[in-house]
Amino acid sequence: VSKDGVQLDIYEYTYGPINIRKIDDVQSNMSLLQKHVDEITQAFVEHIFTSSTTHIINNVDATHKLSWGGASFSFAKLREMRNTLNDAKVLQDGRYCAIGPDAEDNIAAEDYLKNWFAVNQSFIQNGQLPNLSGFGFVPSVLIPLTTAAGAIDPIPGNNTKKNVVAWRKNHMHLVIQTEMEITGSER
C-alpha cells in the first residue's frame, strides 16, 4: 500500500427524471410516497454498485484475475481468492465478495460445505450467505460480464464470462452522496 500520496476521485452522476403521475395523490399517502422513494433509492444503489464492481474489474492487477477453470465456481476457487489477497498482504478485515446467483448455487451444492450450511441455518433462511473464508457475501445480479481475458469489452456481446469480485472495503474509493433531491412540478 502506497502511503506517499492520496488521490481522491469524486464523480458526479446525474440520473434522468423519474416521472411520478398524480403527485398530489402520492404525497398525501405516506406508504405510496415511501414506495416511490424506495424505488428511486434502489436505482441509485444499483448504479453505484455496478460502477464500483466495474471499476474493480477494470483496475485490478492482472495477477489478481483468477480463472474459474471450469463451468462452475467452487469453494476451492474462493480459497484461492483468499490466498491471492493474503499473498498481496491485503489485510483480512472487511473483505467482501460479490457473487452472482450461479456462483452462489455452485457453492451451495458443494458436499464439503453441507455442515457449514446446516450450522448457519438462520442466514440461509434469510436468503444470505454467512461469512466463508474471511469474506462477507454480497449476492448480486449486477456484476459485469467480461471477456475470457477478464476485460470489459465495449461491445456487450463479447462479454460472456461471469465473475466473482472480491475486495477489501477500506481499499475502495470514497463514494460521497452529497444530496438526493426530489422535486415536484405541475403542468
Short mmCIF file of C-alpha atoms in Angstrom, two decimals, residues 34-160:
data_model
loop_
_atom_site.label_atom_id
_atom_site.label_comp_id
_atom_site.label_asym_id
_atom_site.label_seq_id
_atom_site.Cartn_x
_atom_site.Cartn_y
_atom_site.Cartn_z
CA GLN A 34 -42.26 5.75 0.55
CA LYS A 35 -42.70 3.13 -2.18
CA HIS A 36 -41.60 5.64 -4.83
CA VAL A 37 -38.68 6.92 -2.71
CA ASP A 38 -37.51 3.31 -2.15
CA GLU A 39 -37.65 2.65 -5.89
CA ILE A 40 -35.59 5.75 -6.68
CA THR A 41 -33.09 4.88 -3.95
CA GLN A 42 -32.70 1.36 -5.36
CA ALA A 43 -31.89 2.79 -8.80
CA PHE A 44 -29.06 4.84 -7.25
CA VAL A 45 -27.74 1.88 -5.23
CA GLU A 46 -27.68 -0.38 -8.29
CA HIS A 47 -25.89 2.26 -10.37
CA ILE A 48 -23.22 2.83 -7.71
CA PHE A 49 -22.71 -0.92 -7.12
CA THR A 50 -22.35 -1.66 -10.83
CA SER A 51 -19.93 1.25 -11.24
CA SER A 52 -17.86 0.04 -8.28
CA THR A 53 -17.58 -3.56 -9.48
CA THR A 54 -16.77 -2.34 -13.00
CA HIS A 55 -14.03 -0.15 -11.52
CA ILE A 56 -12.56 -3.11 -9.61
CA ILE A 57 -12.58 -5.36 -12.68
CA ASN A 58 -11.02 -2.68 -14.90
CA ASN A 59 -8.29 -1.68 -12.45
CA VAL A 60 -7.26 -4.79 -10.55
CA ASP A 61 -3.76 -6.06 -11.35
CA ALA A 62 -3.68 -8.86 -13.93
CA THR A 63 -2.02 -11.20 -11.42
CA HIS A 64 -5.15 -10.94 -9.27
CA LYS A 65 -7.52 -12.04 -12.03
CA LEU A 66 -8.10 -15.72 -11.42
CA SER A 67 -9.89 -18.01 -13.84
CA TRP A 68 -12.64 -20.27 -12.56
CA GLY A 69 -11.06 -23.03 -14.63
CA GLY A 70 -14.40 -24.65 -15.38
CA ALA A 71 -18.09 -24.10 -15.78
CA SER A 72 -18.78 -23.64 -12.07
CA PHE A 73 -17.41 -21.60 -9.18
CA SER A 74 -16.10 -23.66 -6.28
CA PHE A 75 -15.10 -23.35 -2.65
CA ALA A 76 -11.51 -24.10 -3.76
CA LYS A 77 -11.65 -21.01 -6.01
CA LEU A 78 -12.90 -18.92 -3.09
CA ARG A 79 -9.93 -20.10 -1.04
CA GLU A 80 -7.62 -19.27 -3.95
CA MET A 81 -9.09 -15.74 -3.95
CA ARG A 82 -8.39 -15.55 -0.22
CA ASN A 83 -4.81 -16.78 -0.69
CA THR A 84 -4.20 -14.29 -3.51
CA LEU A 85 -5.24 -11.42 -1.23
CA ASN A 86 -3.14 -12.89 1.61
CA ASP A 87 -0.06 -13.14 -0.64
CA ALA A 88 -0.57 -9.50 -1.66
CA LYS A 89 -0.59 -8.58 2.08
CA VAL A 90 -4.15 -7.25 1.89
CA LEU A 91 -5.42 -7.07 5.46
CA GLN A 92 -8.09 -9.61 6.35
CA ASP A 93 -10.76 -7.46 7.98
CA GLY A 94 -13.53 -6.03 5.84
CA ARG A 95 -13.18 -8.43 2.90
CA TYR A 96 -16.25 -8.86 0.72
CA CYS A 97 -17.14 -10.92 -2.28
CA ALA A 98 -19.80 -10.01 -4.86
CA ILE A 99 -21.21 -13.25 -6.12
CA GLY A 100 -23.80 -13.96 -8.81
CA PRO A 101 -26.68 -16.41 -8.40
CA ASP A 102 -24.97 -19.16 -10.44
CA ALA A 103 -21.78 -18.98 -8.37
CA GLU A 104 -23.84 -18.89 -5.17
CA ASP A 105 -25.69 -22.03 -6.30
CA ASN A 106 -22.36 -23.72 -7.11
CA ILE A 107 -21.07 -23.11 -3.57
CA ALA A 108 -24.38 -24.19 -2.00
CA ALA A 109 -24.20 -27.52 -3.86
CA GLU A 110 -20.74 -28.49 -2.55
CA ASP A 111 -20.72 -31.56 -0.29
CA TYR A 112 -17.77 -30.13 1.64
CA LEU A 113 -19.92 -27.24 2.91
CA LYS A 114 -23.05 -29.16 3.95
CA ASN A 115 -22.19 -28.94 7.66
CA TRP A 116 -21.37 -25.23 7.31
CA PHE A 117 -24.82 -24.60 5.80
CA ALA A 118 -26.50 -26.72 8.50
CA VAL A 119 -24.85 -24.71 11.30
CA ASN A 120 -25.74 -21.36 9.68
CA GLN A 121 -29.44 -22.00 9.03
CA SER A 122 -30.56 -18.56 10.23
CA PHE A 123 -28.57 -16.91 7.42
CA ILE A 124 -29.81 -19.37 4.82
CA GLN A 125 -33.44 -18.86 5.85
CA ASN A 126 -32.99 -15.10 5.30
CA GLY A 127 -31.53 -15.65 1.84
CA GLN A 128 -27.99 -14.72 2.91
CA LEU A 129 -24.64 -16.47 2.80
CA PRO A 130 -22.77 -16.34 6.10
CA ASN A 131 -19.07 -15.40 6.08
CA LEU A 132 -16.85 -18.02 4.49
CA SER A 133 -13.04 -17.99 4.20
CA GLY A 134 -13.00 -14.46 5.60
CA PHE A 135 -15.40 -12.99 3.03
CA GLY A 136 -18.76 -11.39 3.64
CA PHE A 137 -21.00 -12.02 0.65
CA VAL A 138 -22.90 -9.54 -1.50
CA PRO A 139 -25.19 -11.60 -3.75
CA SER A 140 -25.99 -9.64 -6.90
CA VAL A 141 -27.12 -9.95 -10.49
CA LEU A 142 -25.35 -6.65 -11.26
CA ILE A 143 -21.78 -7.97 -11.54
CA PRO A 144 -20.49 -7.10 -15.03
CA LEU A 145 -19.67 -9.83 -17.52
CA THR A 146 -16.19 -9.80 -19.06
CA THR A 147 -14.27 -11.38 -21.91
CA ALA A 148 -12.36 -14.60 -21.19
CA ALA A 149 -9.28 -12.42 -20.55
CA GLY A 150 -11.08 -10.58 -17.73
CA ALA A 151 -11.59 -7.28 -19.55
CA ILE A 152 -14.85 -5.47 -20.18
CA ASP A 153 -15.30 -5.09 -23.94
CA PRO A 154 -17.23 -2.06 -25.24
CA ILE A 155 -19.23 -4.48 -27.42
CA PRO A 156 -21.63 -6.10 -24.91
CA GLY A 157 -21.95 -9.32 -26.92
CA ASN A 158 -18.25 -10.08 -26.37
CA ASN A 159 -18.69 -10.10 -22.59
CA THR A 160 -19.75 -13.63 -21.74
#
